[in-house]
Short mmCIF file of C-alpha atoms in Angstrom, two decimals:
data_model
loop_
_atom_site.label_atom_id
_atom_site.label_comp_id
_atom_site.label_asym_id
_atom_site.label_seq_id
_atom_site.Cartn_x
_atom_site.Cartn_y
_atom_site.Cartn_z
CA MET H 1 0.11 -0.09 0.18
CA ILE H 2 1.55 3.42 -0.90
CA LEU H 3 0.32 6.05 1.67
CA THR H 4 0.17 9.81 0.32
CA VAL H 5 0.27 12.65 2.71
CA THR H 6 -1.62 15.89 2.19
CA LEU H 7 -1.65 18.55 5.07
CA ASN H 8 -2.94 21.44 2.89
CA MET H 9 -5.46 19.50 1.46
CA ALA H 10 -7.66 21.71 -1.45
CA LEU H 11 -10.95 21.54 -3.48
CA ASP H 12 -9.44 22.07 -6.86
CA VAL H 13 -11.31 24.33 -9.34
CA THR H 14 -10.37 24.42 -12.71
CA TYR H 15 -12.01 27.05 -15.34
CA GLU H 16 -11.36 26.28 -19.36
CA VAL H 17 -11.55 29.34 -21.12
CA PRO H 18 -10.71 30.29 -25.03
CA SER H 19 -8.17 32.59 -24.08
CA VAL H 20 -8.41 35.50 -20.70
CA ASP H 21 -9.29 39.01 -20.87
CA TRP H 22 -7.89 40.18 -17.67
CA ASP H 23 -9.30 43.40 -18.19
CA GLY H 24 -13.08 42.47 -19.48
CA VAL H 25 -15.48 39.35 -18.72
CA ASN H 26 -14.46 36.02 -19.46
CA ARG H 27 -17.00 33.31 -19.95
CA VAL H 28 -15.84 29.92 -19.11
CA GLY H 29 -16.33 26.93 -21.29
CA ALA H 30 -15.89 24.17 -18.81
CA VAL H 31 -15.45 23.88 -14.99
CA HIS H 32 -13.94 20.92 -12.72
CA ARG H 33 -14.25 20.96 -8.96
CA ARG H 34 -12.24 17.86 -7.23
CA ALA H 35 -10.37 17.07 -3.92
CA GLY H 36 -6.67 17.87 -5.01
CA GLY H 37 -3.65 18.92 -2.84
CA LYS H 38 -0.39 17.55 -4.36
CA GLY H 39 -0.96 14.18 -2.20
CA VAL H 40 -4.47 13.90 -4.03
CA ASN H 41 -3.10 14.21 -7.27
CA VAL H 42 -0.92 11.24 -6.52
CA ALA H 43 -3.01 8.96 -5.42
CA ARG H 44 -5.43 9.62 -7.90
CA VAL H 45 -2.31 8.61 -10.72
CA LEU H 46 -1.47 5.60 -8.59
CA ALA H 47 -4.84 4.34 -8.36
CA ALA H 48 -5.36 4.92 -12.13
CA LEU H 49 -2.62 2.25 -12.53
CA GLY H 50 -4.32 -0.02 -10.24
CA ARG H 51 -2.14 0.61 -7.35
CA GLU H 52 -3.41 0.39 -3.87
CA VAL H 53 -3.22 3.77 -1.83
CA LEU H 54 -4.51 5.52 0.91
CA VAL H 55 -4.95 9.29 1.28
CA THR H 56 -4.38 10.89 4.57
CA GLY H 57 -4.15 14.66 5.79
CA LEU H 58 -5.94 17.42 7.33
CA VAL H 59 -9.60 18.51 6.20
CA GLY H 60 -12.19 20.75 7.99
CA GLY H 61 -15.31 22.84 7.56
CA PRO H 62 -17.82 22.84 4.20
CA THR H 63 -14.88 22.91 1.96
CA GLY H 64 -13.37 19.83 3.97
CA ARG H 65 -16.71 17.98 3.46
CA ALA H 66 -16.96 18.64 0.10
CA ILE H 67 -13.48 17.09 -0.33
CA GLU H 68 -14.45 13.97 1.89
CA GLU H 69 -17.17 13.31 -0.47
CA ASP H 70 -15.11 13.74 -3.89
CA LEU H 71 -12.40 11.26 -2.67
CA GLU H 72 -15.34 8.89 -1.44
CA SER H 73 -17.34 9.60 -5.01
CA ALA H 74 -13.79 8.54 -7.02
CA GLY H 75 -13.07 5.64 -4.98
CA LEU H 76 -9.95 7.04 -3.16
CA ARG H 77 -9.75 5.06 0.20
CA SER H 78 -9.06 7.66 2.79
CA GLU H 79 -8.06 8.15 6.84
CA LEU H 80 -8.38 11.91 7.21
CA CYS H 81 -7.91 14.37 10.16
CA GLY H 82 -10.46 16.51 11.27
CA ILE H 83 -9.50 20.20 12.36
CA ALA H 84 -11.46 23.19 13.24
CA GLY H 85 -10.42 25.43 10.35
CA ASP H 86 -12.04 25.48 6.62
CA SER H 87 -9.88 23.74 3.82
CA ARG H 88 -8.50 25.98 1.46
CA THR H 89 -9.97 26.26 -2.41
CA THR H 90 -7.19 26.39 -5.23
CA LEU H 91 -8.34 27.94 -8.53
CA ALA H 92 -6.55 27.07 -12.12
CA VAL H 93 -7.90 29.48 -14.72
CA CYS H 94 -6.59 27.34 -18.18
CA GLU H 95 -6.28 28.88 -21.73
CA THR H 96 -7.92 25.92 -24.23
CA GLY H 97 -7.54 28.34 -27.79
CA GLY H 98 -5.52 26.97 -30.46
CA SER H 99 -2.24 29.15 -29.94
CA ARG H 100 0.54 27.24 -28.80
CA ASP H 101 1.11 29.81 -26.16
CA ARG H 102 -1.87 28.63 -23.95
CA ARG H 103 -1.10 29.95 -20.28
CA THR H 104 -2.59 28.36 -17.27
CA ALA H 105 -2.92 30.97 -14.05
CA LEU H 106 -3.02 29.46 -10.50
CA PHE H 107 -4.37 30.80 -7.47
CA ASN H 108 -3.74 29.07 -4.12
CA GLU H 109 -5.29 30.06 -0.83
CA PRO H 110 -2.85 29.98 2.24
CA GLY H 111 -4.92 27.06 4.02
CA PRO H 112 -6.67 27.06 7.43
CA GLN H 113 -5.00 27.77 10.72
CA VAL H 114 -3.92 24.21 12.49
CA THR H 115 -3.52 24.28 16.25
CA PRO H 116 -0.73 22.15 18.09
CA ALA H 117 -3.44 19.66 19.72
CA GLU H 118 -4.64 18.72 15.87
CA LEU H 119 -1.01 18.62 14.71
CA ALA H 120 -0.15 16.31 17.56
CA GLY H 121 -3.50 13.89 16.72
CA PHE H 122 -2.39 14.20 13.26
CA VAL H 123 1.31 12.49 14.05
CA ARG H 124 -0.42 9.64 16.02
CA ARG H 125 -2.80 8.93 12.99
CA TYR H 126 0.05 8.92 10.47
CA THR H 127 2.57 6.78 12.84
CA SER H 128 -0.29 3.87 12.56
CA LEU H 129 -0.61 4.24 8.87
CA ALA H 130 2.66 4.62 7.93
CA SER H 131 3.35 1.23 9.65
CA ALA H 132 1.42 -0.28 7.19
CA ALA H 133 2.55 1.03 4.15
CA ASP H 134 5.56 0.38 1.59
CA VAL H 135 6.06 3.93 0.31
CA VAL H 136 4.89 7.17 1.76
CA VAL H 137 4.72 10.25 -0.44
CA VAL H 138 4.31 13.58 1.74
CA SER H 139 3.91 16.62 -0.83
CA GLY H 140 2.85 19.96 -0.93
CA SER H 141 2.75 23.41 0.99
CA LEU H 142 2.19 23.57 4.97
CA PRO H 143 -0.97 25.28 6.19
CA ARG H 144 -0.43 27.67 9.25
CA GLY H 145 0.54 26.60 12.36
CA VAL H 146 2.68 23.72 10.88
CA PRO H 147 6.27 24.28 11.53
CA ALA H 148 8.50 24.23 8.46
CA ASP H 149 10.44 20.95 9.33
CA PHE H 150 7.46 18.88 9.72
CA TYR H 151 8.33 17.07 6.99
CA ALA H 152 11.37 16.17 8.36
CA THR H 153 9.76 14.88 11.23
CA LEU H 154 7.40 12.61 9.60
CA ALA H 155 10.11 11.45 7.32
CA GLY H 156 12.01 10.74 10.40
CA ILE H 157 9.66 8.45 12.23
CA PRO H 158 10.72 4.91 11.95
CA ALA H 159 8.31 3.57 8.84
CA ALA H 160 8.37 2.86 5.09
CA PRO H 161 10.62 5.02 2.91
CA VAL H 162 9.21 8.56 2.60
CA ILE H 163 9.16 10.48 -0.73
CA VAL H 164 9.08 14.31 -0.17
CA ASP H 165 7.81 16.90 -2.73
CA ALA H 166 8.14 20.48 -1.16
CA ASP H 167 9.45 23.92 -1.53
CA GLY H 168 10.88 26.66 0.38
CA ASP H 169 11.81 25.98 4.28
CA PRO H 170 9.94 22.23 4.25
CA LEU H 171 12.40 21.62 1.28
CA ARG H 172 15.56 22.77 2.94
CA HIS H 173 14.62 21.19 6.14
CA ALA H 174 13.41 17.77 4.55
CA PRO H 175 16.57 15.93 4.46
CA LYS H 176 17.10 16.19 8.27
CA GLY H 177 14.53 13.00 8.33
CA ARG H 178 16.46 11.07 5.97
CA PRO H 179 13.84 10.46 3.13
CA ALA H 180 14.74 8.01 0.74
CA VAL H 181 13.90 10.49 -1.87
CA VAL H 182 13.60 14.38 -2.01
CA LYS H 183 11.63 15.74 -5.51
CA PRO H 184 11.75 19.54 -6.11
CA ASN H 185 11.53 21.06 -9.30
CA ALA H 186 14.27 23.29 -10.84
CA GLU H 187 12.78 26.50 -9.76
CA GLU H 188 11.98 25.31 -6.27
CA LEU H 189 15.54 23.87 -6.02
CA ALA H 190 17.76 27.06 -7.25
CA ARG H 191 15.23 29.17 -4.31
CA ALA H 192 16.51 27.23 -1.70
CA PHE H 193 20.02 26.59 -2.61
CA PRO H 194 20.97 29.58 -4.57
CA GLY H 195 24.64 28.57 -5.20
CA GLY H 196 23.83 25.80 -7.65
CA GLN H 197 24.60 22.55 -5.97
CA GLY H 198 21.01 22.15 -4.42
CA ALA H 199 20.76 18.40 -5.28
CA GLN H 200 24.20 17.76 -4.04
CA GLU H 201 23.40 19.57 -0.66
CA LEU H 202 20.35 18.10 -0.05
CA ARG H 203 22.05 14.69 -0.21
CA SER H 204 24.88 15.66 1.96
CA GLN H 205 22.48 16.67 4.63
CA GLY H 206 20.50 13.44 4.67
CA ALA H 207 18.09 12.62 1.51
CA GLU H 208 19.04 9.25 -0.15
CA ALA H 209 18.54 10.55 -3.37
CA VAL H 210 17.10 13.81 -5.21
CA VAL H 211 15.26 13.94 -8.29
CA VAL H 212 14.81 17.03 -9.77
CA SER H 213 12.06 18.15 -12.76
CA MET H 214 13.00 20.15 -15.44
CA GLY H 215 9.95 20.60 -17.76
CA ALA H 216 10.64 19.92 -21.27
CA ASP H 217 14.31 19.23 -20.35
CA GLY H 218 13.26 15.90 -18.53
CA LEU H 219 14.76 14.62 -14.98
CA LEU H 220 17.73 14.99 -13.24
CA ALA H 221 18.42 12.20 -10.06
CA VAL H 222 21.25 11.95 -8.18
CA THR H 223 21.49 9.17 -5.96
CA GLY H 224 24.03 6.59 -4.59
CA GLU H 225 24.26 4.50 -7.39
CA GLY H 226 24.97 7.52 -9.80
CA THR H 227 23.71 10.43 -11.78
CA PHE H 228 21.00 10.04 -14.14
CA ARG H 229 19.37 12.09 -16.66
CA ALA H 230 16.39 11.31 -18.56
CA ARG H 231 15.75 13.67 -21.60
CA MET H 232 12.07 13.85 -23.47
CA PRO H 233 11.83 13.17 -26.89
CA TYR H 234 9.23 15.97 -27.71
CA THR H 235 7.54 18.70 -25.77
CA VAL H 236 3.61 17.89 -24.77
CA GLU H 237 1.28 21.13 -24.68
CA GLY H 238 -1.34 21.48 -22.32
CA ASN H 239 -2.16 22.01 -18.33
CA PRO H 240 1.18 21.79 -16.25
CA THR H 241 -0.60 21.64 -13.11
CA GLY H 242 -0.32 18.19 -11.19
CA ALA H 243 2.67 17.29 -13.98
CA GLY H 244 5.38 16.87 -10.98
CA ASP H 245 2.63 15.11 -8.69
CA ALA H 246 2.15 12.48 -11.60
CA LEU H 247 5.52 12.01 -11.87
CA VAL H 248 6.11 11.47 -8.09
CA ALA H 249 3.38 8.65 -8.45
CA GLY H 250 5.99 7.19 -11.26
CA LEU H 251 9.12 7.09 -8.50
CA ALA H 252 6.54 5.84 -5.68
CA MET H 253 5.51 2.77 -7.81
CA ASP H 254 8.50 0.33 -7.49
CA MET H 255 10.89 1.75 -4.58
CA ALA H 256 13.23 -1.54 -5.35
CA GLU H 257 13.18 -0.84 -9.57
CA GLU H 258 16.41 0.48 -10.99
CA TRP H 259 16.92 4.19 -11.55
CA PRO H 260 16.52 3.86 -15.17
CA ASP H 261 13.41 2.26 -15.48
CA ARG H 262 11.76 4.95 -12.38
CA LEU H 263 13.13 7.54 -14.22
CA ARG H 264 11.83 6.70 -17.33
CA ARG H 265 8.41 5.90 -16.33
CA ALA H 266 7.99 8.84 -13.75
CA ALA H 267 9.06 11.34 -16.60
CA ALA H 268 6.74 9.82 -19.12
CA LEU H 269 3.82 10.15 -16.50
CA GLY H 270 4.48 13.83 -15.92
CA ALA H 271 4.53 14.22 -19.78
CA ALA H 272 1.21 12.37 -19.91
CA ALA H 273 -0.41 14.60 -17.26
CA VAL H 274 0.84 18.03 -19.00
CA ALA H 275 -2.02 16.69 -21.69
CA ALA H 276 -5.04 16.01 -19.41
CA PRO H 277 -7.25 18.71 -18.47
CA VAL H 278 -7.30 18.65 -14.45
CA ALA H 279 -4.36 17.64 -12.03
CA GLY H 280 -4.34 13.84 -11.01
CA ALA H 281 -5.26 12.70 -14.47
CA PHE H 282 -2.81 11.59 -17.40
CA ASP H 283 -3.14 11.14 -20.96
CA ARG H 284 -2.91 7.02 -21.69
CA ASP H 285 -1.95 7.07 -25.10
CA VAL H 286 0.96 9.85 -24.51
CA TYR H 287 2.11 7.76 -22.27
CA ALA H 288 2.27 5.00 -24.04
CA ASP H 289 3.92 6.92 -27.00
CA ILE H 290 6.41 8.87 -25.02
CA HIS H 291 7.24 6.25 -22.44
CA PRO H 292 9.92 4.01 -24.70
CA GLN H 293 11.36 7.10 -26.75
CA ILE H 294 12.50 8.79 -23.55
CA VAL H 295 16.47 8.51 -23.12
CA ILE H 296 18.24 7.77 -19.88
CA THR H 297 21.90 8.92 -19.44
#
């Protein structure tokens, strides 16, 4: 079983519009509303690939109830911890016109305030769930009231191998928990470690491996077995929201697999997610086409 952790769970709303007029009225062509947050997106991809997955995290208020209802309707098994604050909503505005310059704008609310008692309750629940998992994925932003080193705390609890996907201070602190994999994108890594040696720095501080996503330029993995690069054969156009989550799902599927195979699948899933309209989905045709063409060096 793969356990995904989403502390700042959200109700994701996606607006599809032909093009955005930022000074006028826009007519929305399609609206998608579904439970989200990075760990939920990872879980959706894993479930679509036939893997047993369990979703945990923090939810509260009317938005939290909507999240729980959507998880249930999607058939995603969950064990969530309730909080007093209302869970957040995110909004993605995606241009769907014929231009190759289609843009996506993402608006993320900060999330609810979490009390120390609520956080302690979650740690107890997480410790129990992680002990029964084969892999744990901890990803996304932290709601207010959660300390910046909390992902390191979770990774340091003796259990299954942990993959951490984080930004900012949570990324900088993550290696202290000795996670199996830390997965930033190139921009996140540069912000956290401006000197240009971020992957090596994360490993020197305790991460077993670091996988850096670089968009159309593929993936870079710095591991104990060596450094690997996944190169994409072509660029997939679409909505990049959720591509990193699909990539993480690919890394989590089989932690015992050789790095070249893991990277190839992860890169292919990330590209296939760009071709899907909403985060947590991927285009199976794109995945099947691009997977064998990815070159690992």
